[in-house]
PDB file of C-alpha atoms in Angstrom:
ATOM      1  CA  SER G   1     -38.980 -96.945  14.716  1.00 55.00           C
ATOM      2  CA  LYS G   2     -37.389 -96.558  17.813  1.00 57.00           C
ATOM      3  CA  PRO G   3     -39.442 -96.520  21.233  1.00 57.00           C
ATOM      4  CA  ARG G   4     -39.210 -93.224  22.841  1.00 56.00           C
ATOM      5  CA  ALA G   5     -37.443 -92.772  26.159  1.00 52.00           C
ATOM      6  CA  ALA G   6     -39.568 -91.631  29.233  1.00 50.00           C
ATOM      7  CA  TYR G   7     -39.588 -87.935  30.506  1.00 42.00           C
ATOM      8  CA  THR G   8     -37.818 -87.914  33.449  1.00 49.00           C
ATOM      9  CA  GLY G   9     -37.527 -83.819  33.606  1.00 46.00           C
ATOM     10  CA  PRO G  10     -34.160 -82.114  34.035  1.00 48.00           C
ATOM     11  CA  ARG G  11     -31.531 -83.633  35.523  1.00 51.00           C
ATOM     12  CA  SER G  12     -28.939 -81.258  35.499  1.00 54.00           C
ATOM     13  CA  CYS G  13     -28.538 -78.610  38.749  1.00 56.00           C
ATOM     14  CA  SER G  14     -28.610 -75.573  37.609  1.00 51.00           C
ATOM     15  CA  VAL G  15     -32.013 -76.574  35.644  1.00 50.00           C
ATOM     16  CA  TRP G  16     -33.140 -76.879  39.287  1.00 50.00           C
ATOM     17  CA  GLY G  17     -31.267 -74.313  40.708  1.00 53.00           C
ATOM     18  CA  PRO G  18     -31.685 -72.540  43.996  1.00 55.00           C
ATOM     19  CA  ALA G  19     -35.577 -72.624  44.109  1.00 56.00           C
ATOM     20  CA  ALA G  20     -35.386 -76.529  44.664  1.00 54.00           C
ATOM     21  CA  SER G  21     -32.529 -75.667  46.920  1.00 51.00           C
ATOM     22  CA  VAL G  22     -34.619 -73.661  49.288  1.00 54.00           C
ATOM     23  CA  LEU G  23     -37.787 -76.061  48.500  1.00 55.00           C
ATOM     24  CA  GLY G  24     -35.640 -78.775  49.714  1.00 57.00           C
ATOM     25  CA  LEU G  25     -36.365 -80.572  46.157  1.00 59.00           C
ATOM     26  CA  ALA G  26     -32.717 -80.614  44.731  1.00 57.00           C
ATOM     27  CA  ARG G  27     -31.220 -84.087  44.504  1.00 62.00           C
ATOM     28  CA  PRO G  28     -28.917 -84.710  46.796  1.00 63.00           C
ATOM     29  CA  ALA G  29     -25.516 -85.261  44.685  1.00 63.00           C
ATOM     30  CA  CYS G  30     -26.589 -81.462  43.409  1.00 63.00           C
ATOM     31  CA  ARG G  31     -26.745 -79.799  47.453  1.00 63.00           C
ATOM     32  CA  SER G  32     -22.975 -79.480  47.753  1.00 67.00           C
ATOM     33  CA  GLN G  33     -23.030 -77.977  44.356  1.00 66.00           C
ATOM     34  CA  ILE G  34     -25.796 -75.288  45.016  1.00 62.00           C
ATOM     35  CA  ARG G  35     -24.056 -74.782  48.287  1.00 68.00           C
ATOM     36  CA  ALA G  36     -20.685 -74.386  46.746  1.00 66.00           C
ATOM     37  CA  SER G  37     -21.479 -71.850  44.472  1.00 64.00           C
ATOM     38  CA  ARG G  38     -23.886 -69.615  46.653  1.00 63.00           C
ATOM     39  CA  ARG G  39     -20.269 -69.376  49.215  1.00 66.00           C
ATOM     40  CA  ASN G  40     -18.434 -68.377  45.288  1.00 65.00           C
ATOM     41  CA  ARG G  41     -21.111 -65.734  44.108  1.00 65.00           C
ATOM     42  CA  LYS G  42     -20.400 -62.196  44.759  1.00 67.00           C
ATOM     43  CA  SER G  43     -23.772 -60.557  46.019  1.00 65.00           C
ATOM     44  CA  PRO G  44     -24.737 -57.186  44.707  1.00 65.00           C
ATOM     45  CA  PRO G  45     -24.251 -54.551  47.648  1.00 63.00           C
ATOM     46  CA  LEU G  46     -27.328 -53.845  49.932  1.00 66.00           C
ATOM     47  CA  PHE G  47     -26.937 -49.989  49.538  1.00 67.00           C
ATOM     48  CA  PRO G  48     -25.325 -49.107  45.882  1.00 71.00           C
ATOM     49  CA  LEU G  49     -22.328 -46.875  45.729  1.00 71.00           C
ATOM     50  CA  ARG G  50     -22.411 -45.894  42.017  1.00 71.00           C
ATOM     51  CA  ASP G  51     -23.926 -47.288  39.186  1.00 74.00           C
ATOM     52  CA  ASN G  52     -22.319 -49.541  36.266  1.00 75.00           C
ATOM     53  CA  VAL G  53     -23.538 -46.320  33.237  1.00 76.00           C
ATOM     54  CA  SER G  54     -20.885 -45.415  31.089  1.00 80.00           C
ATOM     55  CA  ARG G  55     -19.885 -41.626  30.946  1.00 82.00           C
ATOM     56  CA  THR G  56     -18.256 -39.427  29.017  1.00 89.00           C
ATOM     57  CA  HIS G  57     -17.473 -36.202  31.051  1.00 90.00           C
ATOM     58  CA  GLN G  58     -16.849 -35.475  34.832  1.00 92.00           C
ATOM     59  CA  PRO G  59     -20.559 -34.487  36.489  1.00 94.00           C
ATOM     60  CA  VAL G  60     -19.499 -31.434  37.911  1.00 96.00           C
ATOM     61  CA  VAL G  61     -23.395 -29.815  38.214  1.00 97.00           C
ATOM     62  CA  VAL G  62     -23.936 -33.271  40.260  1.00 97.00           C
ATOM     63  CA  TRP G  63     -21.046 -32.222  42.465  1.00 97.00           C
ATOM     64  CA  THR G  64     -21.980 -28.359  42.400  1.00 98.00           C
ATOM     65  CA  ILE G  65     -25.567 -29.514  43.497  1.00 98.00           C
ATOM     66  CA  ILE G  66     -24.569 -31.533  46.624  1.00 98.00           C
ATOM     67  CA  ALA G  67     -21.403 -28.909  47.779  1.00 98.00           C
ATOM     68  CA  LEU G  68     -24.479 -26.146  47.475  1.00 97.00           C
ATOM     69  CA  ASN G  69     -27.111 -28.646  49.399  1.00 97.00           C
ATOM     70  CA  VAL G  70     -24.064 -29.346  52.029  1.00 98.00           C
ATOM     71  CA  VAL G  71     -23.256 -25.832  52.456  1.00 98.00           C
ATOM     72  CA  ALA G  72     -27.444 -24.971  53.243  1.00 97.00           C
ATOM     73  CA  PHE G  73     -27.399 -27.684  55.804  1.00 97.00           C
ATOM     74  CA  VAL G  74     -24.400 -26.826  57.628  1.00 97.00           C
ATOM     75  CA  TYR G  75     -25.203 -23.562  57.515  1.00 98.00           C
ATOM     76  CA  GLN G  76     -28.680 -24.331  59.039  1.00 97.00           C
ATOM     77  CA  LEU G  77     -26.888 -25.952  61.879  1.00 97.00           C
ATOM     78  CA  THR G  78     -25.354 -23.180  63.328  1.00 97.00           C
ATOM     79  CA  LEU G  79     -28.109 -20.571  63.333  1.00 97.00           C
ATOM     80  CA  SER G  80     -30.212 -20.876  67.012  1.00 96.00           C
ATOM     81  CA  PRO G  81     -33.565 -21.426  67.318  1.00 95.00           C
ATOM     82  CA  ARG G  82     -34.424 -18.391  66.640  1.00 95.00           C
ATOM     83  CA  GLU G  83     -32.477 -17.596  63.874  1.00 96.00           C
ATOM     84  CA  LEU G  84     -33.416 -21.276  62.262  1.00 96.00           C
ATOM     85  CA  GLN G  85     -37.127 -20.153  62.846  1.00 93.00           C
ATOM     86  CA  GLY G  86     -36.780 -16.723  61.101  1.00 92.00           C
ATOM     87  CA  PHE G  87     -34.328 -18.973  57.577  1.00 95.00           C
ATOM     88  CA  LEU G  88     -37.062 -20.833  57.484  1.00 94.00           C
ATOM     89  CA  TYR G  89     -39.741 -19.036  56.941  1.00 90.00           C
ATOM     90  CA  HIS G  90     -37.948 -16.342  54.478  1.00 92.00           C
ATOM     91  CA  TYR G  91     -35.956 -19.939  52.631  1.00 95.00           C
ATOM     92  CA  ALA G  92     -38.162 -22.674  53.410  1.00 94.00           C
ATOM     93  CA  LEU G  93     -41.520 -23.508  52.027  1.00 93.00           C
ATOM     94  CA  VAL G  94     -44.012 -22.458  54.325  1.00 93.00           C
ATOM     95  CA  PRO G  95     -47.584 -22.801  51.785  1.00 94.00           C
ATOM     96  CA  VAL G  96     -49.620 -21.794  54.512  1.00 92.00           C
ATOM     97  CA  ARG G  97     -47.870 -18.000  53.049  1.00 90.00           C
ATOM     98  CA  TYR G  98     -49.549 -18.691  49.883  1.00 92.00           C
ATOM     99  CA  PHE G  99     -52.936 -19.341  50.945  1.00 92.00           C
ATOM    100  CA  ASP G 100     -53.541 -17.091  53.861  1.00 91.00           C
ATOM    101  CA  PRO G 101     -51.815 -13.486  52.718  1.00 89.00           C
ATOM    102  CA  GLY G 102     -52.847 -12.403  56.611  1.00 90.00           C
ATOM    103  CA  TRP G 103     -51.270 -14.652  58.578  1.00 91.00           C
ATOM    104  CA  ALA G 104     -48.218 -14.311  55.579  1.00 89.00           C
ATOM    105  CA  TRP G 105     -48.530 -10.127  56.393  1.00 91.00           C
ATOM    106  CA  GLN G 106     -48.894 -11.025  60.273  1.00 91.00           C
ATOM    107  CA  VAL G 107     -45.448 -12.643  60.407  1.00 87.00           C
ATOM    108  CA  GLY G 108     -43.406 -10.565  57.870  1.00 87.00           C
ATOM    109  CA  LEU G 109     -43.311 -12.633  54.714  1.00 88.00           C
ATOM    110  CA  PRO G 110     -44.450 -10.731  51.990  1.00 87.00           C
ATOM    111  CA  PRO G 111     -46.916 -13.577  49.929  1.00 81.00           C
ATOM    112  CA  PRO G 112     -46.051 -12.249  46.364  1.00 87.00           C
ATOM    113  CA  ASP G 113     -42.451 -13.755  47.001  1.00 90.00           C
ATOM    114  CA  PHE G 114     -42.144 -17.039  45.418  1.00 93.00           C
ATOM    115  CA  THR G 115     -38.657 -17.472  45.705  1.00 95.00           C
ATOM    116  CA  PRO G 116     -38.958 -20.550  48.490  1.00 95.00           C
ATOM    117  CA  PHE G 117     -40.065 -22.187  45.867  1.00 95.00           C
ATOM    118  CA  LEU G 118     -36.809 -23.008  44.101  1.00 96.00           C
ATOM    119  CA  THR G 119     -34.773 -21.787  47.278  1.00 96.00           C
ATOM    120  CA  ASN G 120     -36.530 -24.418  49.766  1.00 94.00           C
ATOM    121  CA  THR G 121     -34.826 -27.719  47.064  1.00 95.00           C
ATOM    122  CA  PHE G 122     -32.077 -26.680  49.217  1.00 96.00           C
ATOM    123  CA  LEU G 123     -32.812 -27.105  52.296  1.00 96.00           C
ATOM    124  CA  HIS G 124     -32.835 -30.092  54.589  1.00 95.00           C
ATOM    125  CA  GLY G 125     -34.833 -31.097  57.595  1.00 93.00           C
ATOM    126  CA  GLY G 126     -32.138 -33.624  58.904  1.00 95.00           C
ATOM    127  CA  PHE G 127     -28.904 -35.741  58.778  1.00 96.00           C
ATOM    128  CA  LEU G 128     -31.256 -38.532  57.180  1.00 97.00           C
ATOM    129  CA  HIS G 129     -32.970 -36.598  54.759  1.00 96.00           C
ATOM    130  CA  ILE G 130     -30.031 -34.672  53.445  1.00 97.00           C
ATOM    131  CA  ILE G 131     -28.249 -38.099  53.121  1.00 96.00           C
ATOM    132  CA  LEU G 132     -30.763 -39.734  51.394  1.00 95.00           C
ATOM    133  CA  ASN G 133     -31.062 -36.923  48.882  1.00 96.00           C
ATOM    134  CA  MET G 134     -27.377 -36.533  48.515  1.00 96.00           C
ATOM    135  CA  TRP G 135     -26.665 -40.173  47.839  1.00 94.00           C
ATOM    136  CA  THR G 136     -29.942 -40.704  45.367  1.00 94.00           C
ATOM    137  CA  LEU G 137     -28.257 -37.822  43.597  1.00 95.00           C
ATOM    138  CA  TRP G 138     -25.172 -39.075  43.901  1.00 93.00           C
ATOM    139  CA  ILE G 139     -25.765 -42.913  42.352  1.00 91.00           C
ATOM    140  CA  PHE G 140     -28.107 -41.329  39.572  1.00 91.00           C
ATOM    141  CA  GLY G 141     -27.499 -37.297  38.956  1.00 94.00           C
ATOM    142  CA  PRO G 142     -24.039 -38.438  36.380  1.00 94.00           C
ATOM    143  CA  ALA G 143     -25.687 -40.355  34.128  1.00 91.00           C
ATOM    144  CA  LEU G 144     -28.487 -37.581  33.780  1.00 94.00           C
ATOM    145  CA  GLU G 145     -26.030 -35.140  33.482  1.00 95.00           C
ATOM    146  CA  ASP G 146     -23.898 -36.750  31.080  1.00 93.00           C
ATOM    147  CA  ARG G 147     -26.843 -37.737  28.525  1.00 93.00           C
ATOM    148  CA  LEU G 148     -28.767 -34.520  28.903  1.00 95.00           C
ATOM    149  CA  GLY G 149     -25.402 -32.410  29.275  1.00 95.00           C
ATOM    150  CA  ALA G 150     -24.815 -29.847  31.958  1.00 96.00           C
ATOM    151  CA  VAL G 151     -26.817 -27.013  31.174  1.00 97.00           C
ATOM    152  CA  ARG G 152     -30.446 -29.059  30.231  1.00 97.00           C
ATOM    153  CA  PHE G 153     -29.694 -31.525  33.523  1.00 97.00           C
ATOM    154  CA  THR G 154     -29.545 -27.630  35.681  1.00 97.00           C
ATOM    155  CA  ILE G 155     -33.000 -26.977  34.130  1.00 97.00           C
ATOM    156  CA  LEU G 156     -34.465 -30.379  34.414  1.00 97.00           C
ATOM    157  CA  TYR G 157     -32.809 -29.553  38.640  1.00 97.00           C
ATOM    158  CA  LEU G 158     -34.380 -26.815  39.478  1.00 97.00           C
ATOM    159  CA  LEU G 159     -37.727 -27.138  37.626  1.00 97.00           C
ATOM    160  CA  ALA G 160     -37.780 -31.127  39.481  1.00 96.00           C
ATOM    161  CA  GLY G 161     -37.425 -29.023  42.627  1.00 96.00           C
ATOM    162  CA  THR G 162     -40.212 -26.263  41.746  1.00 96.00           C
ATOM    163  CA  ALA G 163     -42.390 -28.777  40.559  1.00 97.00           C
ATOM    164  CA  ALA G 164     -42.343 -30.707  44.025  1.00 96.00           C
ATOM    165  CA  SER G 165     -42.354 -27.599  45.599  1.00 96.00           C
ATOM    166  CA  VAL G 166     -46.026 -26.633  43.994  1.00 96.00           C
ATOM    167  CA  THR G 167     -47.114 -29.962  44.652  1.00 96.00           C
ATOM    168  CA  HIS G 168     -46.361 -29.334  48.133  1.00 95.00           C
ATOM    169  CA  ALA G 169     -47.916 -25.869  48.429  1.00 94.00           C
ATOM    170  CA  ILE G 170     -51.218 -27.059  47.119  1.00 95.00           C
ATOM    171  CA  PHE G 171     -51.989 -30.437  48.918  1.00 96.00           C
ATOM    172  CA  ASN G 172     -50.064 -28.925  51.622  1.00 95.00           C
ATOM    173  CA  ALA G 173     -52.726 -25.923  52.181  1.00 91.00           C
ATOM    174  CA  THR G 174     -52.563 -25.180  55.521  1.00 90.00           C
ATOM    175  CA  SER G 175     -49.024 -26.428  56.349  1.00 88.00           C
TER     176      SER G 175
END
């Protein structure tokens, strides 16, 4: 029988790859190849602008929701501080309104009015808040809308927003 050759380990540069290069273990002949592959590699963007899921329909509901959110935000920006406070008391979620009815009546808010659990899903507390929320909706919403259909996606969006509002109210009852 033929004698076995001693195992000398992998010789291919691709096997040693980036880990060996980072640790300084790459064979000298491979170092230039590794550097060249890094220069030619197109890395994905740090901040995604879209997904790569194929769709069959235009995301009309996503565009509509984004437009509604932007219109509500721009409207908020046009209000004076006093008007903004009144607007937010009526349409944003103020949990203490439901857990302390006396306070609610004192500031002129009817405690049995549950519309803020829905309306607050279209309100945002600043530029970063609306930019990040709409960016996430822009990236992930179209694929969901395409898979679920416009009606079911709309229902999902509204139910998820309402569930988030209820959760917020429960954990922030004195807010």
